[in-house]
Amino acid sequence: MRNEVLLDKEYINSIVSDMLDSLIVLDADGIIKTANRATLDLLGYKEEELIGRSVEDILPQDGGGAAFKDTGLKQLAKNGFIRGYEIVYRTKAGEEIPVILSGSIIYREASGSRAPMGIVCVAHDMREIKNKERKGARQERGFSGSLPPQGHILPSQESACGIGEPAQ
């Protein structure tokens, strides 16, 4: 039985450490207790630098950190989870990274009752998606000034390539 428990713990640790998305476990006071490799790589910290810090160290106030503390935590306390919360992580170097955050309260089972013991948060790095959105918006703006309004045809005396018979 003990070997099965150790194997299960090793299995779970492997899943957590090999996840591609950021995973952070906070205690009830918002102190980072666990962070997976994706989180460390994303934020530029070594494990010993991040563990024990307040989550506020990675949530800039102007990047949604204040709103998260106000509304996100209230929603989390009310529902036991949050999903799809847009926020910004701040790296060790000060870069701000947009992420989509989901989280849930984790409980300790003791004597037939459940007591909250922390929060598990999973965040997906949104930089690539945000860059594609910005690129698409730039392309739309670039075309908007050069194309005629929809439903109008520009008069032409020649074919589209400038050679051939005049347009009728």
CSV table of C-alpha atoms in Angstrom, one decimal:
chain,number,residue,atom,x,y,z
A,1,MET,CA,0.0,0.0,0.0
A,2,ARG,CA,2.8,2.5,0.9
A,3,ASN,CA,4.5,1.9,-2.5
A,4,GLU,CA,1.2,2.6,-4.2
A,5,VAL,CA,0.9,5.9,-2.3
A,6,LEU,CA,4.5,6.9,-3.1
A,7,LEU,CA,3.9,5.9,-6.8
A,8,ASP,CA,0.7,8.0,-6.8
A,9,LYS,CA,2.6,11.0,-5.3
A,10,GLU,CA,5.4,10.6,-7.8
A,11,TYR,CA,2.8,10.4,-10.7
A,12,ILE,CA,1.0,13.5,-9.5
A,13,ASN,CA,4.3,15.4,-9.1
A,14,SER,CA,5.3,14.4,-12.6
A,15,ILE,CA,2.1,15.7,-14.0
A,16,VAL,CA,2.4,19.0,-12.2
A,17,SER,CA,6.0,19.6,-13.1
A,18,ASP,CA,5.5,18.7,-16.7
A,19,MET,CA,2.4,20.8,-17.4
A,20,LEU,CA,2.9,23.4,-20.1
A,21,ASP,CA,0.7,26.0,-18.3
A,22,SER,CA,1.7,27.8,-15.1
A,23,LEU,CA,0.5,26.2,-11.9
A,24,ILE,CA,0.8,28.0,-8.5
A,25,VAL,CA,-0.5,26.8,-5.2
A,26,LEU,CA,-1.1,29.4,-2.5
A,27,ASP,CA,-1.8,29.0,1.1
A,28,ALA,CA,-4.8,30.8,2.8
A,29,ASP,CA,-2.7,33.9,3.2
A,30,GLY,CA,-1.7,34.2,-0.5
A,31,ILE,CA,1.8,32.9,0.0
A,32,ILE,CA,3.2,30.8,-2.8
A,33,LYS,CA,3.8,27.2,-1.6
A,34,THR,CA,4.3,25.4,-4.9
A,35,ALA,CA,5.1,26.5,-8.5
A,36,ASN,CA,5.7,24.2,-11.4
A,37,ARG,CA,8.5,24.4,-14.0
A,38,ALA,CA,6.3,26.3,-16.5
A,39,THR,CA,5.7,29.0,-13.8
A,40,LEU,CA,9.4,29.3,-13.0
A,41,ASP,CA,10.4,29.5,-16.7
A,42,LEU,CA,7.6,32.0,-17.4
A,43,LEU,CA,8.5,34.3,-14.5
A,44,GLY,CA,12.2,33.9,-14.6
A,45,TYR,CA,12.6,32.8,-11.0
A,46,LYS,CA,14.4,29.9,-9.4
A,47,GLU,CA,12.1,27.8,-7.2
A,48,GLU,CA,13.8,28.9,-4.0
A,49,GLU,CA,13.3,32.6,-5.0
A,50,LEU,CA,9.5,32.2,-5.7
A,51,ILE,CA,8.4,29.9,-2.9
A,52,GLY,CA,7.5,31.8,0.2
A,53,ARG,CA,6.7,35.0,-1.6
A,54,SER,CA,3.3,36.7,-1.6
A,55,VAL,CA,1.3,36.2,-4.8
A,56,GLU,CA,1.1,40.0,-4.9
A,57,ASP,CA,4.8,40.1,-5.9
A,58,ILE,CA,3.8,38.7,-9.3
A,59,LEU,CA,0.4,40.5,-9.7
A,60,PRO,CA,1.0,44.2,-10.6
A,61,GLN,CA,-1.8,46.4,-9.3
A,62,ASP,CA,-2.3,48.1,-12.6
A,63,GLY,CA,-2.3,44.8,-14.5
A,64,GLY,CA,-5.4,43.5,-12.9
A,65,GLY,CA,-3.9,42.6,-9.5
A,66,ALA,CA,-6.0,45.1,-7.6
A,67,ALA,CA,-9.2,43.9,-9.5
A,68,PHE,CA,-8.3,40.3,-8.8
A,69,LYS,CA,-7.9,41.0,-5.1
A,70,ASP,CA,-11.2,42.8,-5.1
A,71,THR,CA,-13.5,40.8,-7.4
A,72,GLY,CA,-11.6,37.7,-8.3
A,73,LEU,CA,-11.0,36.6,-4.7
A,74,LYS,CA,-14.6,37.4,-3.8
A,75,GLN,CA,-15.8,35.3,-6.7
A,76,LEU,CA,-13.4,32.5,-5.7
A,77,ALA,CA,-14.7,32.6,-2.1
A,78,LYS,CA,-18.3,32.6,-3.2
A,79,ASN,CA,-18.2,29.9,-5.9
A,80,GLY,CA,-15.1,28.0,-4.8
A,81,PHE,CA,-13.5,28.6,-8.2
A,82,ILE,CA,-12.8,31.2,-10.9
A,83,ARG,CA,-12.4,30.5,-14.6
A,84,GLY,CA,-11.0,32.6,-17.5
A,85,TYR,CA,-9.9,35.6,-15.4
A,86,GLU,CA,-7.7,37.9,-17.5
A,87,ILE,CA,-4.8,39.2,-15.5
A,88,VAL,CA,-1.1,40.1,-15.9
A,89,TYR,CA,1.8,38.3,-14.3
A,90,ARG,CA,5.0,40.3,-13.6
A,91,THR,CA,8.3,38.5,-14.2
A,92,LYS,CA,11.4,38.8,-12.1
A,93,ALA,CA,12.7,41.2,-14.8
A,94,GLY,CA,9.6,43.4,-14.6
A,95,GLU,CA,8.0,42.2,-17.9
A,96,GLU,CA,4.2,42.0,-17.7
A,97,ILE,CA,2.7,38.9,-19.3
A,98,PRO,CA,-1.0,38.6,-20.0
A,99,VAL,CA,-2.5,35.3,-18.8
A,100,ILE,CA,-5.9,33.7,-18.4
A,101,LEU,CA,-6.2,32.4,-14.9
A,102,SER,CA,-8.4,29.7,-13.4
A,103,GLY,CA,-8.3,28.7,-9.8
A,104,SER,CA,-10.1,26.8,-7.1
A,105,ILE,CA,-10.0,26.5,-3.4
A,106,ILE,CA,-8.3,23.4,-2.1
A,107,TYR,CA,-9.7,21.8,1.1
A,108,ARG,CA,-8.3,19.7,3.8
A,109,GLU,CA,-10.6,16.8,5.0
A,110,ALA,CA,-10.4,16.4,8.7
A,111,SER,CA,-12.8,14.7,11.1
A,112,GLY,CA,-15.6,14.7,8.5
A,113,SER,CA,-15.4,18.4,7.7
A,114,ARG,CA,-13.7,20.4,5.0
A,115,ALA,CA,-11.5,23.3,5.8
A,116,PRO,CA,-10.0,25.6,3.1
A,117,MET,CA,-6.3,25.3,3.1
A,118,GLY,CA,-5.3,27.3,0.0
A,119,ILE,CA,-5.9,28.0,-3.7
A,120,VAL,CA,-4.6,26.2,-6.8
A,121,CYS,CA,-4.2,28.5,-9.8
A,122,VAL,CA,-3.5,27.5,-13.4
A,123,ALA,CA,-2.6,30.3,-15.9
A,124,HIS,CA,-2.2,30.2,-19.6
A,125,ASP,CA,0.3,32.6,-21.3
A,126,MET,CA,-1.7,34.8,-23.7
A,127,ARG,CA,1.2,36.6,-25.4
A,128,GLU,CA,1.0,34.7,-28.6
A,129,ILE,CA,-2.7,35.1,-28.9
A,130,LYS,CA,-2.5,38.8,-28.0
A,131,ASN,CA,0.2,39.3,-30.6
A,132,LYS,CA,-1.9,37.6,-33.3
A,133,GLU,CA,-4.9,39.8,-32.3
A,134,ARG,CA,-2.8,43.0,-32.6
A,135,LYS,CA,-1.4,41.8,-35.9
A,136,GLY,CA,-4.9,41.2,-37.2
A,137,ALA,CA,-6.1,44.6,-36.0
A,138,ARG,CA,-3.1,46.3,-37.7
A,139,GLN,CA,-3.8,44.5,-41.0
A,140,GLU,CA,-7.5,45.5,-40.8
A,141,ARG,CA,-6.5,49.2,-40.2
A,142,GLY,CA,-4.0,49.0,-43.1
A,143,PHE,CA,-6.6,47.8,-45.5
A,144,SER,CA,-9.4,50.0,-44.3
A,145,GLY,CA,-7.9,53.1,-46.0
A,146,SER,CA,-7.0,51.5,-49.3
A,147,LEU,CA,-10.2,49.6,-50.1
A,148,PRO,CA,-13.4,51.2,-51.5
A,149,PRO,CA,-16.5,51.1,-49.2
A,150,GLN,CA,-18.2,47.8,-49.4
A,151,GLY,CA,-20.7,47.6,-52.3
A,152,HIS,CA,-18.9,50.1,-54.5
A,153,ILE,CA,-17.0,49.4,-57.7
A,154,LEU,CA,-14.1,51.6,-58.7
A,155,PRO,CA,-14.4,52.8,-62.3
A,156,SER,CA,-11.7,51.5,-64.6
A,157,GLN,CA,-10.7,51.9,-68.2
A,158,GLU,CA,-8.4,48.8,-68.1
A,159,SER,CA,-8.4,45.3,-66.7
A,160,ALA,CA,-7.1,44.7,-63.2
A,161,CYS,CA,-3.6,44.1,-64.4
A,162,GLY,CA,-3.5,47.2,-66.6
A,163,ILE,CA,-3.4,45.2,-69.9
A,164,GLY,CA,-6.1,44.3,-72.3
A,165,GLU,CA,-9.5,45.6,-73.2
A,166,PRO,CA,-11.0,48.5,-71.4
A,167,ALA,CA,-13.8,47.7,-68.9
A,168,GLN,CA,-17.3,48.2,-70.3
